[in-house]
């Protein structure tokens, strides 16, 4: 009895194998035989593309667009050359324009280590609904002119991680679109209470807000509680300026299910417990690195019988539910 070979496998299984292969190996598979060449062209393989393990160039991206991505691409993850000694343009306005025209279902773009100062915001594909930027450079006026016009992407989910230039002005401009449902910003010291105050009236549709290690405090909590009534998740971890006087403002969030207050050292167990008792739908509370001992956590948990309280004490993570 002969041993089974790859050629004996059904095409559905071969497609799954090709999908798991690194990009170079997947493209190399097209040279194995005519059958594999046809399979590599299958649109299912090119819907979600992760290029972050590779040093990309615009030449390679153009090749992928012409031969594989056209009409198929939905998600693209890529890494620029911001941290490289030899910097080169990866995402040009022409490339983004071509992606927008040839990939109408392109909805999610995740960029890291990318210099976007030469790429205008209105040059992004208008089909985008999710934009994630990590360790990128953006100009001071990026997002400028964002409006309901079809020429601009209608961003619903925005993730900003360690983008030093992201500021109050950026948040106010993108908030005026009125389309955001998810906003996650971390390590943005230029984002302050004043920025939250300005943007909050335009963020009434938000369902998830994460402001980790930003320069915010009691004033931000006040405007979050007043304007963002649809929030289901709120993460204010690493906000040392958030105090007992500002935390009660969050009682105005009737739909809140998850509250994360990790490393908010200015809060007392009493204030946390009193605020959480006023949140009828709260299911999960994270107070890691808030108290120095488990007694404080048990004090919080005592008044929250239907809520799971997570804490990290002495490097150990504990989940407590009565």
PDB file of N, CA and C in Angstrom, residues 164-207:
ATOM      1  N   UNK A 164       3.788  58.723  19.894  1.00  0.00           N
ATOM      2  CA  UNK A 164       4.052  59.899  20.726  1.00  0.00           C
ATOM      3  C   UNK A 164       3.361  61.170  20.250  1.00  0.00           C
ATOM      4  N   UNK A 165       3.134  61.308  18.963  1.00  0.00           N
ATOM      5  CA  UNK A 165       2.564  62.548  18.440  1.00  0.00           C
ATOM      6  C   UNK A 165       1.053  62.639  18.637  1.00  0.00           C
ATOM      7  N   UNK A 166       0.385  61.535  18.970  1.00  0.00           N
ATOM      8  CA  UNK A 166      -1.072  61.561  19.105  1.00  0.00           C
ATOM      9  C   UNK A 166      -1.465  62.494  20.237  1.00  0.00           C
ATOM     10  N   UNK A 167      -2.334  63.449  19.935  1.00  0.00           N
ATOM     11  CA  UNK A 167      -2.612  64.542  20.864  1.00  0.00           C
ATOM     12  C   UNK A 167      -4.100  64.816  20.989  1.00  0.00           C
ATOM     13  N   UNK A 168      -4.415  65.816  21.803  1.00  0.00           N
ATOM     14  CA  UNK A 168      -5.805  66.258  21.960  1.00  0.00           C
ATOM     15  C   UNK A 168      -6.418  66.648  20.621  1.00  0.00           C
ATOM     16  N   UNK A 169      -5.633  67.312  19.781  1.00  0.00           N
ATOM     17  CA  UNK A 169      -6.128  67.761  18.480  1.00  0.00           C
ATOM     18  C   UNK A 169      -6.508  66.570  17.601  1.00  0.00           C
ATOM     19  N   UNK A 170      -5.680  65.535  17.607  1.00  0.00           N
ATOM     20  CA  UNK A 170      -5.992  64.352  16.810  1.00  0.00           C
ATOM     21  C   UNK A 170      -7.309  63.724  17.271  1.00  0.00           C
ATOM     22  N   UNK A 171      -7.460  63.580  18.582  1.00  0.00           N
ATOM     23  CA  UNK A 171      -8.670  62.946  19.097  1.00  0.00           C
ATOM     24  C   UNK A 171      -9.901  63.769  18.753  1.00  0.00           C
ATOM     25  N   UNK A 172      -9.825  65.081  18.928  1.00  0.00           N
ATOM     26  CA  UNK A 172     -10.977  65.930  18.637  1.00  0.00           C
ATOM     27  C   UNK A 172     -11.374  65.837  17.169  1.00  0.00           C
ATOM     28  N   UNK A 173     -10.392  65.779  16.289  1.00  0.00           N
ATOM     29  CA  UNK A 173     -10.677  65.759  14.858  1.00  0.00           C
ATOM     30  C   UNK A 173     -11.332  64.450  14.437  1.00  0.00           C
ATOM     31  N   UNK A 174     -10.781  63.328  14.891  1.00  0.00           N
ATOM     32  CA  UNK A 174     -11.351  62.045  14.482  1.00  0.00           C
ATOM     33  C   UNK A 174     -12.693  61.804  15.176  1.00  0.00           C
ATOM     34  N   UNK A 175     -12.875  62.365  16.368  1.00  0.00           N
ATOM     35  CA  UNK A 175     -14.147  62.197  17.072  1.00  0.00           C
ATOM     36  C   UNK A 175     -15.292  62.874  16.337  1.00  0.00           C
ATOM     37  N   UNK A 176     -14.991  63.948  15.629  1.00  0.00           N
ATOM     38  CA  UNK A 176     -16.038  64.695  14.925  1.00  0.00           C
ATOM     39  C   UNK A 176     -16.665  63.890  13.787  1.00  0.00           C
ATOM     40  N   UNK A 177     -16.031  62.791  13.406  1.00  0.00           N
ATOM     41  CA  UNK A 177     -16.665  61.900  12.430  1.00  0.00           C
ATOM     42  C   UNK A 177     -17.978  61.349  12.973  1.00  0.00           C
ATOM     43  N   UNK A 178     -18.014  61.130  14.280  1.00  0.00           N
ATOM     44  CA  UNK A 178     -19.214  60.583  14.900  1.00  0.00           C
ATOM     45  C   UNK A 178     -19.439  59.108  14.632  1.00  0.00           C
ATOM     46  N   UNK A 179     -18.383  58.392  14.207  1.00  0.00           N
ATOM     47  CA  UNK A 179     -18.543  56.977  13.844  1.00  0.00           C
ATOM     48  C   UNK A 179     -17.839  56.024  14.806  1.00  0.00           C
ATOM     49  N   UNK A 180     -17.021  56.532  15.729  1.00  0.00           N
ATOM     50  CA  UNK A 180     -16.229  55.664  16.591  1.00  0.00           C
ATOM     51  C   UNK A 180     -17.102  54.845  17.532  1.00  0.00           C
ATOM     52  N   UNK A 181     -16.821  53.544  17.583  1.00  0.00           N
ATOM     53  CA  UNK A 181     -17.453  52.648  18.545  1.00  0.00           C
ATOM     54  C   UNK A 181     -16.431  52.074  19.520  1.00  0.00           C
ATOM     55  N   UNK A 182     -15.173  51.996  19.062  1.00  0.00           N
ATOM     56  CA  UNK A 182     -14.081  51.508  19.901  1.00  0.00           C
ATOM     57  C   UNK A 182     -12.912  52.482  19.807  1.00  0.00           C
ATOM     58  N   UNK A 183     -12.394  52.891  20.958  1.00  0.00           N
ATOM     59  CA  UNK A 183     -11.221  53.764  20.995  1.00  0.00           C
ATOM     60  C   UNK A 183     -10.269  53.233  22.060  1.00  0.00           C
ATOM     61  N   UNK A 184      -9.054  52.881  21.641  1.00  0.00           N
ATOM     62  CA  UNK A 184      -8.036  52.382  22.563  1.00  0.00           C
ATOM     63  C   UNK A 184      -6.753  53.166  22.338  1.00  0.00           C
ATOM     64  N   UNK A 185      -6.331  53.897  23.357  1.00  0.00           N
ATOM     65  CA  UNK A 185      -5.117  54.711  23.275  1.00  0.00           C
ATOM     66  C   UNK A 185      -4.230  54.355  24.459  1.00  0.00           C
ATOM     67  N   UNK A 186      -2.960  54.102  24.200  1.00  0.00           N
ATOM     68  CA  UNK A 186      -2.024  53.806  25.279  1.00  0.00           C
ATOM     69  C   UNK A 186      -0.709  54.524  25.041  1.00  0.00           C
ATOM     70  N   UNK A 187      -0.066  54.907  26.139  1.00  0.00           N
ATOM     71  CA  UNK A 187       1.243  55.565  26.088  1.00  0.00           C
ATOM     72  C   UNK A 187       1.193  56.843  25.249  1.00  0.00           C
ATOM     73  N   UNK A 188       0.153  57.646  25.443  1.00  0.00           N
ATOM     74  CA  UNK A 188       0.019  58.908  24.703  1.00  0.00           C
ATOM     75  C   UNK A 188       0.000  60.051  25.716  1.00  0.00           C
ATOM     76  N   UNK A 189       1.179  60.588  26.019  1.00  0.00           N
ATOM     77  CA  UNK A 189       1.260  61.598  27.073  1.00  0.00           C
ATOM     78  C   UNK A 189       0.694  62.943  26.632  1.00  0.00           C
ATOM     79  N   UNK A 190       0.479  63.129  25.327  1.00  0.00           N
ATOM     80  CA  UNK A 190      -0.103  64.381  24.833  1.00  0.00           C
ATOM     81  C   UNK A 190      -1.635  64.387  24.928  1.00  0.00           C
ATOM     82  N   UNK A 191      -2.211  63.261  25.264  1.00  0.00           N
ATOM     83  CA  UNK A 191      -3.659  63.192  25.431  1.00  0.00           C
ATOM     84  C   UNK A 191      -3.990  63.472  26.888  1.00  0.00           C
ATOM     85  N   UNK A 192      -4.736  64.542  27.138  1.00  0.00           N
ATOM     86  CA  UNK A 192      -4.978  65.018  28.490  1.00  0.00           C
ATOM     87  C   UNK A 192      -6.475  65.153  28.783  1.00  0.00           C
ATOM     88  N   UNK A 193      -6.775  65.581  29.996  1.00  0.00           N
ATOM     89  CA  UNK A 193      -8.170  65.840  30.383  1.00  0.00           C
ATOM     90  C   UNK A 193      -8.853  66.791  29.414  1.00  0.00           C
ATOM     91  N   UNK A 194      -8.120  67.814  29.000  1.00  0.00           N
ATOM     92  CA  UNK A 194      -8.697  68.804  28.095  1.00  0.00           C
ATOM     93  C   UNK A 194      -9.108  68.166  26.773  1.00  0.00           C
ATOM     94  N   UNK A 195      -8.331  67.230  26.289  1.00  0.00           N
ATOM     95  CA  UNK A 195      -8.685  66.553  25.049  1.00  0.00           C
ATOM     96  C   UNK A 195      -9.943  65.723  25.190  1.00  0.00           C
ATOM     97  N   UNK A 196     -10.087  65.036  26.328  1.00  0.00           N
ATOM     98  CA  UNK A 196     -11.302  64.255  26.571  1.00  0.00           C
ATOM     99  C   UNK A 196     -12.505  65.185  26.679  1.00  0.00           C
ATOM    100  N   UNK A 197     -12.335  66.320  27.324  1.00  0.00           N
ATOM    101  CA  UNK A 197     -13.430  67.291  27.448  1.00  0.00           C
ATOM    102  C   UNK A 197     -13.915  67.767  26.088  1.00  0.00           C
ATOM    103  N   UNK A 198     -12.990  68.046  25.194  1.00  0.00           N
ATOM    104  CA  UNK A 198     -13.349  68.549  23.863  1.00  0.00           C
ATOM    105  C   UNK A 198     -14.011  67.468  23.014  1.00  0.00           C
ATOM    106  N   UNK A 199     -13.499  66.249  23.083  1.00  0.00           N
ATOM    107  CA  UNK A 199     -13.981  65.185  22.197  1.00  0.00           C
ATOM    108  C   UNK A 199     -15.221  64.469  22.718  1.00  0.00           C
ATOM    109  N   UNK A 200     -15.432  64.476  24.023  1.00  0.00           N
ATOM    110  CA  UNK A 200     -16.484  63.659  24.635  1.00  0.00           C
ATOM    111  C   UNK A 200     -17.866  63.862  24.026  1.00  0.00           C
ATOM    112  N   UNK A 201     -18.306  65.105  23.720  1.00  0.00           N
ATOM    113  CA  UNK A 201     -19.649  65.258  23.136  1.00  0.00           C
ATOM    114  C   UNK A 201     -19.836  64.546  21.801  1.00  0.00           C
ATOM    115  N   UNK A 202     -18.739  64.255  21.100  1.00  0.00           N
ATOM    116  CA  UNK A 202     -18.816  63.567  19.816  1.00  0.00           C
ATOM    117  C   UNK A 202     -18.565  62.069  19.935  1.00  0.00           C
ATOM    118  N   UNK A 203     -18.437  61.569  21.161  1.00  0.00           N
ATOM    119  CA  UNK A 203     -18.117  60.158  21.372  1.00  0.00           C
ATOM    120  C   UNK A 203     -19.265  59.427  22.064  1.00  0.00           C
ATOM    121  N   UNK A 204     -20.470  59.886  21.838  1.00  0.00           N
ATOM    122  CA  UNK A 204     -21.625  59.278  22.476  1.00  0.00           C
ATOM    123  C   UNK A 204     -21.940  57.880  22.013  1.00  0.00           C
ATOM    124  N   UNK A 205     -21.399  57.456  20.852  1.00  0.00           N
ATOM    125  CA  UNK A 205     -21.670  56.115  20.336  1.00  0.00           C
ATOM    126  C   UNK A 205     -20.616  55.096  20.770  1.00  0.00           C
ATOM    127  N   UNK A 206     -19.618  55.544  21.533  1.00  0.00           N
ATOM    128  CA  UNK A 206     -18.563  54.622  21.962  1.00  0.00           C
ATOM    129  C   UNK A 206     -19.131  53.489  22.817  1.00  0.00           C
ATOM    130  N   UNK A 207     -18.648  52.268  22.536  1.00  0.00           N
ATOM    131  CA  UNK A 207     -19.001  51.106  23.343  1.00  0.00           C
ATOM    132  C   UNK A 207     -17.805  50.594  24.133  1.00  0.00           C
TER     133      UNK A 207
END
